Structures are given as structure tokens and as C-alpha cells.
Coordinates of C-alpha atoms (C1' of nucleotides) in Angstrom, one line a residue:
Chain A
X20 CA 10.5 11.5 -27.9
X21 CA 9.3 8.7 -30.5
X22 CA 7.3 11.2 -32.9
X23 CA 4.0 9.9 -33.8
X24 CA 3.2 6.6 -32.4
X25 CA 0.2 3.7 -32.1
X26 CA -0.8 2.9 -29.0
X27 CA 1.0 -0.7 -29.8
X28 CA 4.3 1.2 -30.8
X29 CA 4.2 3.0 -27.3
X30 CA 3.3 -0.6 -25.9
X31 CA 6.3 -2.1 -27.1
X32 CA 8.3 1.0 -26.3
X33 CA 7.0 0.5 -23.1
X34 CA 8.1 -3.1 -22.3
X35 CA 11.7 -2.5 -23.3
X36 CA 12.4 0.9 -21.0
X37 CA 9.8 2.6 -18.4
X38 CA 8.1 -0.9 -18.2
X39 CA 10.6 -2.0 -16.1
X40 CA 9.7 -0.3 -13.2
X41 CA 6.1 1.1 -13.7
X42 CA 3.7 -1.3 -14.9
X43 CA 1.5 -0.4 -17.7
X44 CA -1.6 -2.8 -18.8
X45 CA -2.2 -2.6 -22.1
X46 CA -5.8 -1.8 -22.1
X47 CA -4.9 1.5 -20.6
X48 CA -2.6 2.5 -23.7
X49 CA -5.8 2.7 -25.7
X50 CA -7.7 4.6 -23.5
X51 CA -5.4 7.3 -22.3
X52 CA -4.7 9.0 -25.7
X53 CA -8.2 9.1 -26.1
X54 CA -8.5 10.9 -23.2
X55 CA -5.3 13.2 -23.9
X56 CA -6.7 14.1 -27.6
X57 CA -10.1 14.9 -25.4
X58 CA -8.3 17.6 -23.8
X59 CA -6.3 18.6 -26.7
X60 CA -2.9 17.4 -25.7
X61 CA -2.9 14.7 -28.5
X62 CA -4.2 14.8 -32.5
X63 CA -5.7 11.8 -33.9
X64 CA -5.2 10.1 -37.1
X65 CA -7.2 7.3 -38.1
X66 CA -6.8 5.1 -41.2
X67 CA -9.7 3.9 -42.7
X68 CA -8.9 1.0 -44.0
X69 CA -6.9 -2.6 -42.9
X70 CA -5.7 -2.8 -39.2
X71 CA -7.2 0.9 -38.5
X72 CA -3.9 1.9 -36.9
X73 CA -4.7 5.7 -34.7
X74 CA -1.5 7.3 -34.9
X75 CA -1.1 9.9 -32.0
X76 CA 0.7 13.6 -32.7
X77 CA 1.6 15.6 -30.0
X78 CA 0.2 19.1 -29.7
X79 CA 1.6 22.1 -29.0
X80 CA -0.5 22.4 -25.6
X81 CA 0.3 18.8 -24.8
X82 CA 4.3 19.7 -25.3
X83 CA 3.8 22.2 -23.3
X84 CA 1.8 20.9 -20.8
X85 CA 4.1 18.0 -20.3
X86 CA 7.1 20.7 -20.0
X87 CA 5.0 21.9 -17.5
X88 CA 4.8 18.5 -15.8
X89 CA 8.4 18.2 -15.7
X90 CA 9.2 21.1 -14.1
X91 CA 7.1 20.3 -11.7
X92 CA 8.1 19.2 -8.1
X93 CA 7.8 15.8 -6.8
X94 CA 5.9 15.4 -3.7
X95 CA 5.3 11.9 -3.3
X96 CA 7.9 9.4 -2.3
X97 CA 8.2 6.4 -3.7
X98 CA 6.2 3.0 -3.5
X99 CA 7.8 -0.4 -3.1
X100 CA 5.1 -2.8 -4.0
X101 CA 6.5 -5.9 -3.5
X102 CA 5.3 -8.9 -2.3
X103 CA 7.9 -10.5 -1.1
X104 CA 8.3 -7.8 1.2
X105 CA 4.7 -8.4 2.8
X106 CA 4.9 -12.3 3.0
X107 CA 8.3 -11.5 4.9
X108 CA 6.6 -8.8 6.9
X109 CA 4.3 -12.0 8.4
X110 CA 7.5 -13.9 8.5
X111 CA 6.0 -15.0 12.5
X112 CA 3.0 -16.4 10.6
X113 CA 4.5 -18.2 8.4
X114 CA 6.7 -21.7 8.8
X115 CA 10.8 -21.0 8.5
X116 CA 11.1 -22.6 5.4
X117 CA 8.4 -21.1 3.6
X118 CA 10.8 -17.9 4.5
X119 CA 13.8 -20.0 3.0
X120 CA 12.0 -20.7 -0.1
X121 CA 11.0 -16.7 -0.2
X122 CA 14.5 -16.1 -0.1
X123 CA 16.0 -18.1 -2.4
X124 CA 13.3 -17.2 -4.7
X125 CA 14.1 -13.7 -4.7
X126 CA 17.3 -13.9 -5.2
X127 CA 17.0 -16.1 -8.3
X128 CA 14.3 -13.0 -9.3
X129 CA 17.0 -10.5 -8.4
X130 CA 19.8 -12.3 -9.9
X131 CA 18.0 -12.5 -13.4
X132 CA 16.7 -8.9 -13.9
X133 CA 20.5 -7.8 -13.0
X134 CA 21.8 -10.2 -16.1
X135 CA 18.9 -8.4 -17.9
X136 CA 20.5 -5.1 -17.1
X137 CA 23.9 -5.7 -17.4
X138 CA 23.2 -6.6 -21.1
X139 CA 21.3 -3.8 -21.7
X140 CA 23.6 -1.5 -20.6
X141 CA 26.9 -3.6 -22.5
X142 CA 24.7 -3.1 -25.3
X143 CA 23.7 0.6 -25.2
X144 CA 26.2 2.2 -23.0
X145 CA 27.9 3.5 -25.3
X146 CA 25.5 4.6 -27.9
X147 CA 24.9 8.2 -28.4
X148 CA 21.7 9.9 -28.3
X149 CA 20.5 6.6 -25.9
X150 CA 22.9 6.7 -23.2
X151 CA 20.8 9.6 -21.7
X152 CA 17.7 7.1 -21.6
X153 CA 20.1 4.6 -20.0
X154 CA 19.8 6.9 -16.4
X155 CA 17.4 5.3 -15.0
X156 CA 18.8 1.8 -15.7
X157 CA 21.0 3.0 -13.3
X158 CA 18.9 3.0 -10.2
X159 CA 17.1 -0.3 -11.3
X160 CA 20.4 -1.6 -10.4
X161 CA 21.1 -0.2 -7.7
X162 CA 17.7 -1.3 -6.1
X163 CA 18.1 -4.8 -7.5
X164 CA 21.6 -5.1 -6.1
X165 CA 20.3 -3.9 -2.6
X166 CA 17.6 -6.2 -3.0
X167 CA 19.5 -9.2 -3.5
X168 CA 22.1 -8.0 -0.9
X169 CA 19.2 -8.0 1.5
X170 CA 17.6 -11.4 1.1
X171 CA 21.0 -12.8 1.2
X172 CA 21.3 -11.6 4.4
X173 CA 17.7 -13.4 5.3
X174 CA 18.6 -16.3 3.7
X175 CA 21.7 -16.7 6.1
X176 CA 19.8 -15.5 9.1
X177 CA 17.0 -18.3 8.2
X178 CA 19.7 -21.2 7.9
X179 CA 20.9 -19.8 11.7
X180 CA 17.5 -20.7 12.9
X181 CA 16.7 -16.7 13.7
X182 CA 13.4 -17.1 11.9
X183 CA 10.3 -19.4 13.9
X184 CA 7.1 -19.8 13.0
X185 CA 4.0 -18.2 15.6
X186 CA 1.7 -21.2 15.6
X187 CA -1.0 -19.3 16.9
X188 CA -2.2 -16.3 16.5
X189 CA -3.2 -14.2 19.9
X190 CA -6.9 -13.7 20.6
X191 CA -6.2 -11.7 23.2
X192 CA -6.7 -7.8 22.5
Chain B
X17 CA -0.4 -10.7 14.6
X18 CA -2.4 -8.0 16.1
X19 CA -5.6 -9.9 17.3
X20 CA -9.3 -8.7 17.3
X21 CA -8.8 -5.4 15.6
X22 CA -11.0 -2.2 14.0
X23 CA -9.8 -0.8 10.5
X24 CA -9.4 2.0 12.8
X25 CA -6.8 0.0 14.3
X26 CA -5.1 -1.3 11.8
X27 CA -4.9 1.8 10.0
X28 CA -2.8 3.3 12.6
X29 CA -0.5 0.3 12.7
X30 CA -0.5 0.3 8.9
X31 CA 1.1 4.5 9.4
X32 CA 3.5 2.8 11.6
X33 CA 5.0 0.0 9.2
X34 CA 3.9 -1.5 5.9
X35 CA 2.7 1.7 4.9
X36 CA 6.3 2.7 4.3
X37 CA 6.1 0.3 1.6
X38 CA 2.7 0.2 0.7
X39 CA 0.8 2.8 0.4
X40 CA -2.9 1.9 2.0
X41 CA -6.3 4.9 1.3
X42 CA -8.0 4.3 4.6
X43 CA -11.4 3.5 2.7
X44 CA -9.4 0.2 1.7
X45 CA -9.4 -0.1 5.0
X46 CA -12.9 -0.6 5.9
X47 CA -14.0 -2.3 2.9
X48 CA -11.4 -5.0 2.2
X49 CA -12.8 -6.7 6.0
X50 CA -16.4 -6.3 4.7
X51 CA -15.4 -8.6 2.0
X52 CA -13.7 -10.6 3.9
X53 CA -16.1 -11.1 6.2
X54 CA -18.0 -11.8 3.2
X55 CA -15.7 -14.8 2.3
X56 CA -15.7 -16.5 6.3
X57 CA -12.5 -15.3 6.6
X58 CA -13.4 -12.8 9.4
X59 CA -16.0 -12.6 12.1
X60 CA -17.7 -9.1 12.8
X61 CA -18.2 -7.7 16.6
X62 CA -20.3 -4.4 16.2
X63 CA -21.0 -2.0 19.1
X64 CA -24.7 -1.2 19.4
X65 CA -23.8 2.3 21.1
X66 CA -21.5 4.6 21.1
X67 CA -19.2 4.8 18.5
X68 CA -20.1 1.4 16.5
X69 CA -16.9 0.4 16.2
X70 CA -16.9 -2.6 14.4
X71 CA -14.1 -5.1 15.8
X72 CA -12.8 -8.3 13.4
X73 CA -11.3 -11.5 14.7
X74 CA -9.6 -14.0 12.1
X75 CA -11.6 -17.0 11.5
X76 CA -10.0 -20.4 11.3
X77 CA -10.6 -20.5 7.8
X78 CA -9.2 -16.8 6.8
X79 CA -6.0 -17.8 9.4
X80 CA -5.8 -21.4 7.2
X81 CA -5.9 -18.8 4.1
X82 CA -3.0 -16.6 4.7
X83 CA -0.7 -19.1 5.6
X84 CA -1.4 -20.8 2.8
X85 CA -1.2 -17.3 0.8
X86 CA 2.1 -16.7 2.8
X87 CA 3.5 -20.6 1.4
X88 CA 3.1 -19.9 -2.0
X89 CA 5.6 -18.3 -4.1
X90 CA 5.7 -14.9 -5.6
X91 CA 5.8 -14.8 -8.9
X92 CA 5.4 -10.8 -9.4
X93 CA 8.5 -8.9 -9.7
X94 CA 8.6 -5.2 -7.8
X95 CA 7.5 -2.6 -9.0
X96 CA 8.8 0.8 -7.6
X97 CA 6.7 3.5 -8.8
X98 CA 8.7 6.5 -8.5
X99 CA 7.4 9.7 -10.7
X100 CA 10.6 11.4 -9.9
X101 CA 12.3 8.3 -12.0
X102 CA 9.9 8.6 -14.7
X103 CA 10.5 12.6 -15.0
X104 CA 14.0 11.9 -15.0
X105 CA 13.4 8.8 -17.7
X106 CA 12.1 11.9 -19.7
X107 CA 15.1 14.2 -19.3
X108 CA 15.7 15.3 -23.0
X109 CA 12.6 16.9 -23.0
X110 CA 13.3 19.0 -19.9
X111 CA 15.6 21.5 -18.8
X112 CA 19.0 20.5 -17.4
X113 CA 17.8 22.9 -14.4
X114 CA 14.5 21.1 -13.9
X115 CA 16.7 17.8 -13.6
X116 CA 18.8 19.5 -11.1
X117 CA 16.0 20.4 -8.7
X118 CA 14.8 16.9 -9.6
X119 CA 17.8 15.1 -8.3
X120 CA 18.4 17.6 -5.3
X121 CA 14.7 17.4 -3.7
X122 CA 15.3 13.5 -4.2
X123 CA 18.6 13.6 -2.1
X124 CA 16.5 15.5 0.6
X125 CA 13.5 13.2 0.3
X126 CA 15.6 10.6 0.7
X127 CA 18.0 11.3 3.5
X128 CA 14.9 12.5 5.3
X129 CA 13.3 9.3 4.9
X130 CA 16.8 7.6 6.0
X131 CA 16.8 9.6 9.2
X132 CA 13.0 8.2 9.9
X133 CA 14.1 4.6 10.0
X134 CA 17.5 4.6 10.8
X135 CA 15.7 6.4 14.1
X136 CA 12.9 3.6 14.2
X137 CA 16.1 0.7 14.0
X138 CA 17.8 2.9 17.3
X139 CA 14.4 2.3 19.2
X140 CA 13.4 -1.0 18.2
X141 CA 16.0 -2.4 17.4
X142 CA 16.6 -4.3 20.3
X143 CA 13.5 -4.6 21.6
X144 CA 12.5 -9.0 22.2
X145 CA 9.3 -10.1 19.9
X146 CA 9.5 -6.8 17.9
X147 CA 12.8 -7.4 16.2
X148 CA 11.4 -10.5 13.4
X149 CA 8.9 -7.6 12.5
X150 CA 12.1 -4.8 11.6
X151 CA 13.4 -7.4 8.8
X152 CA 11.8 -5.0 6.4
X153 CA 12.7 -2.2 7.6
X154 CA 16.4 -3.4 6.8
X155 CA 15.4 -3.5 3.0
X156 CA 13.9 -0.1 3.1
X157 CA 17.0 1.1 4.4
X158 CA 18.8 -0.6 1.6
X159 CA 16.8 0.8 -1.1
X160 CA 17.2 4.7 0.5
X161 CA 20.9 4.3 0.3
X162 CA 20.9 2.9 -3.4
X163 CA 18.5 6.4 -4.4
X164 CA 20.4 8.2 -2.5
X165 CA 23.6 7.4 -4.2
X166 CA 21.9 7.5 -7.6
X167 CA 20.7 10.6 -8.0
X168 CA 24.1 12.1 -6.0
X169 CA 25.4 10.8 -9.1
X170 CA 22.8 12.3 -11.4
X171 CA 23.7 15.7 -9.4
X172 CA 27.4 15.6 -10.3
X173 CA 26.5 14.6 -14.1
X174 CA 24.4 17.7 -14.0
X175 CA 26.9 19.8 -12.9
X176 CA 29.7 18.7 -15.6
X177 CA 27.0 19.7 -18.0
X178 CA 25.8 16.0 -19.0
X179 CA 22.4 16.8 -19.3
X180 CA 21.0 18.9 -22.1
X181 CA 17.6 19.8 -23.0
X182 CA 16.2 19.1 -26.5
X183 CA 13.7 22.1 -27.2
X184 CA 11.9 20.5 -30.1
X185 CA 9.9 17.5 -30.3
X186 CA 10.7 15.4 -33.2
X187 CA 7.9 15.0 -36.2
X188 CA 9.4 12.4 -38.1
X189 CA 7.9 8.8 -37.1
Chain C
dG3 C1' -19.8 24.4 28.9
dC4 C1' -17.6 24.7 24.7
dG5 C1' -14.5 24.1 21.2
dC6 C1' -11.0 21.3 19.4
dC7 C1' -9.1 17.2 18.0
dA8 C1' -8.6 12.2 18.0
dC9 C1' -11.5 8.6 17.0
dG10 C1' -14.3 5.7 13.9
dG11 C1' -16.7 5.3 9.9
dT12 C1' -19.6 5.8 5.2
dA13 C1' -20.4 7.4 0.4
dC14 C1' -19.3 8.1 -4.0
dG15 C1' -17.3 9.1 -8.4
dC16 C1' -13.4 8.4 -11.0
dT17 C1' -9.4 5.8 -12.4
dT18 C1' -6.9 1.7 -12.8
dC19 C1' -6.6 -3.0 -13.8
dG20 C1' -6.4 -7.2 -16.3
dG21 C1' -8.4 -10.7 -18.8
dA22 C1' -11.4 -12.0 -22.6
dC23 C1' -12.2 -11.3 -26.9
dC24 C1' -11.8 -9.9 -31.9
dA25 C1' -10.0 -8.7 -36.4
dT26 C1' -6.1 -8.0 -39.7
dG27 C1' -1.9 -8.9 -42.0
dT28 C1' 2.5 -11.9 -42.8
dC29 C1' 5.3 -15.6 -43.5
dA30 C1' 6.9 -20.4 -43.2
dG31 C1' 6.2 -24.9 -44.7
dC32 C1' 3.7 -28.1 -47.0
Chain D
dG8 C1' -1.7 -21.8 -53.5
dC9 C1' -3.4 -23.2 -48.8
dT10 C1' -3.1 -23.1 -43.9
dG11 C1' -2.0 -22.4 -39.5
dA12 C1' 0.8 -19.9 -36.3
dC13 C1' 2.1 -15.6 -34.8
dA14 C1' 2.7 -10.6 -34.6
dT15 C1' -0.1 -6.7 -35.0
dG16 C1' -3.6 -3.5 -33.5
dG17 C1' -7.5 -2.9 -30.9
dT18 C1' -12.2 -2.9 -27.9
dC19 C1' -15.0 -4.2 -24.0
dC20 C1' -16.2 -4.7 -19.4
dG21 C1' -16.6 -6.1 -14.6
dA22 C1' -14.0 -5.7 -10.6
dA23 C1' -10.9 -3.5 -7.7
dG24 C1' -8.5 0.5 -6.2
dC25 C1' -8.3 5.4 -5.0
dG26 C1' -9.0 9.6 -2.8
dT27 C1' -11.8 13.1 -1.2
dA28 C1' -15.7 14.8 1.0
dC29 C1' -18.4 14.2 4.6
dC30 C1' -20.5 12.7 9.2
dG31 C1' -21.1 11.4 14.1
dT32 C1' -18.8 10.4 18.8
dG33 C1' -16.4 11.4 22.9
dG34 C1' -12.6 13.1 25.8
dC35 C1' -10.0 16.8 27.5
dG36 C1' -8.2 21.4 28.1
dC37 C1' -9.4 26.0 28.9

DNA sequence: GCGCCACGGTACGCTTCGGACCATGTCAGC
DNA sequence: GCTGACATGGTCCGAAGCGTACCGTGGCGC
């Protein structure tokens, strides 16, 4: 989609779109397109002098194996991956207002990626050509309102006392 | 929560509730209490016939460590990891038919996934002790209905023709 | 008495991760 | 014209995570 590209350029790419909901260290930007150019998805160019930028081309197999890719299925489901979700998973092992804290944490979290988005998208709604990257902002939304919707909903059940602490755990089997 | 258990154990438990959320290879499973074990955070009870099943009890130490781990805050953000969001993210480059099997196998994958734990709330729900541990399953719940309704959106923009495919990469940088 | 399947676990190679580290330009402010 | 801060552009490496293949045990149905 960007034409020829550095690792870096795809790095920065990275933290202003897809980074937002799959993490990418950085280390593994450099090491990836070596192994794509490997298998002859990817052409090299090296300069030889200064920073010693490798800019990355495409192929004609990579295109088309990434066509490929697309067309593809998807079998797996999504992940979640959050840790807030665990800690409130032990909610019993923890004390209640270690849960309030959790709560109202999150939805400061929740609360600031959605200003994030909300700017993006007053930004680039209406731009053309962009808009059709702007899907996905879509669904980010949509899970960080649920999100926030749902630890509201902790929050209030914390401050009704529906959340108490398990002292003990059971050493019975 | 559970007491003395084997990985064996919690594996199954695992299938039964975080693992919704987080997705857990079973080798994890009998490593991560090795280590642990490792760090005085779990004592070891190994059968000397039979199946050898090795049993682990929390040690005062490892309980004194997860609350602690549950008290402090979470500074990571979630991360969902979705591939079908990331082939969707990458739209231009695919055919507007490949998006609309995308968005329709999502819509199944989703409502089936919605049926699952909307069942597990009908059984559990109620249910004394059990309930504090169905919290999460309330945010699941929320995040199925947000994808849901997502990519039934992305269907009807498919269908009005908002999607096109762009058949050559470009060169340019 | 035997074959199947749930149980319970190990081994191992590959990938992912993230932090430490390094070197090159650029530009502002003295 | 020097310097220090910062963006650029990248490598290295140990640790953790992942998934698949593989192995033995025991209960239960036929």
C-alpha cells in the first residue's frame, strides 16, 4: 500500500494505524523482511553509504502471495489479551477496592483511546482514498465503547458492595 | 481459587473460562508451575506410581505475590488480535468479494460465539459463589455484540458497492 | 481381553518479544 | 562554528511463548 518502504517507515506507519490493535516490537520489523526477501516475497535495496537505509520492494510472488492471504478464510477467533480482564477474573482474591481502582482505571484508559479516535476519525473521515483505511477504526470503537460501558457497570456494582475479597484461599481439593 | 491442582487440571478449567479470552498452548501449562516452583511460589506433590501426576499447592509466598500482582495497576492497554481485522485493514488490496466472505464468516463466528456464552450466563448465572467469576463473561459478551454489529455494517457497505479492489500495487515511494 | 479414548505429561524447534545498544544525520541555541 | 538533544535507522541477544509431535497410563464398553 505505501510503495517501497524502511523497516522505520513501516514502524511509524505502524504506530499511527494497525498498531493500534496488534502490537508490533520493533526488533521484529527488521527481521521479518529479511525473512520475506529469503523467500522471495520482498527485493532488497541497500545503500552503501550514511544511515544504510534497506528499502523493501514488493515482488510479484509476494503480491501475489499476499492476495492469496487475503482471500483466505479466517479460522481463528479473536484474542482479548487484556489484563484488566484477568486481575478482574480473581476479583475473589483480590481486596474490593483494589477492584475499584481497576475500574476507574480502565475507564480513564478507555475514555482516552476513544478521544484518540474520535480525532482521528474528525480528521480523516472525510478524506478520499483514506476513509477506506478508516474501517477498522470503526470496530476499535466499538470495543472501546463496550469496554468502558462494561467497567462502568463494575464500578457501580463495586460501590454497592457486590464485590468481597476471599481472604483465604481453599486447601481443600 | 481452585486449590491443590495438576496442569492437567487447570487446563481443563482454563477450556472452560479464561481461555475465552486468553488463549493458553497446554505446554505453557506444565512449564510455567515448574518455574514457579522454581521461584517458592508453589510446592510440588509428585505421585511415585501410576500416572505421576504432579499436584501444586500455592505457597504463602506465591499467594502474598498475586495479590500483590492483582493491587497493582495495569498499565498495558488491550490488544485484540484479530487477523480478520487486519485482512480487512488491508481491503484495497483485495477483492470486494473476498471482504464479503470476510465480513459474513465473521457474523457467523461471532453469533456462534454469542450463543456459547449467552448459554453459559442461562446456566450459571444464578448459581451462589460462581456468579463473582461470570463478571467477564459480561465483557465478552459486550465485545461479540460490538463485532457483530461492525462487520453487519461492513456487509451492507459491501453490498452498496463501497469497497473496491485496487489491482496494482503502487511503485512510487 | 482388547481397543478406544480420556488422562497426564515431556521434548523440541521455531517464532516472538523486548530491552540494550549503536551509529548517523539535523537543527536549535549559544 | 560548536554542541547537545533528538529523530532516524538499525543490530543483537537472551528469555519467553508457541505448537506440534510424541509417549505412557488406566478405565470402560463391547
Amino acid at each position: 500500500m505505501r510503495g517501497p518502504s524502511t523497516p522505520y517507515d513501516l514502524k511509524r506507519a505502524i504506530g499511527r494505524s494497525v498498531g493500534y490493535f496488534w502490537n508490533f516490537p520493533h526488533a521484529q520489523l527488521y527481521a521479518e523482511p529479511k525473512r520475506l526477501q529469503g523467500a522471495g516475497f520482498l527485493d532488497v535495496h541497500e545503500e552503501d553509504t550514511g544511515r544504510r537505509r534497506k528499502i523493501y520492494t514488493i515482488t510479484e510472488a509476494g503480491d501475489a502471495a499476499l492476495r492469496d492471504w487475503l482471500a483466505e478464510p479466517v479460522k481463528e477467533h479473536f484474542e482479548l489479551r487484556d489484563i484488566a480482564e484477568i486481575k478482574l477474573f480473581f476479583n475473589e482474591l483480590a481486596e474490593p477496592d483494589d477492584v475499584a481502582r481497576l475500574a476507574r482505571d480502565q475507564i480513564e484508559q478507555h475514555e482516552r483511546r476513544i478521544a484518540e479516535y474520535e480525532e482521528m476519525q474528525r480528521r480523516y473521515g472525510g478524506i478520499e482514498g483514506v476513509s477506506s483505511r478508516m474501517v477498522t477504526l470503526e470496530l476499535g470503537l466499538g470495543m472501546e465503547y463496550a469496554a468502558r460501558e462494561f467497567w462502568r457497570g463494575v464500578q457501580e456494582r463495586v460501590e454497592r458492595g457486590e464485590f468481597s475479597s476471599m481472604k483465604r484461599r481453599p486447601t481443600a481439593r
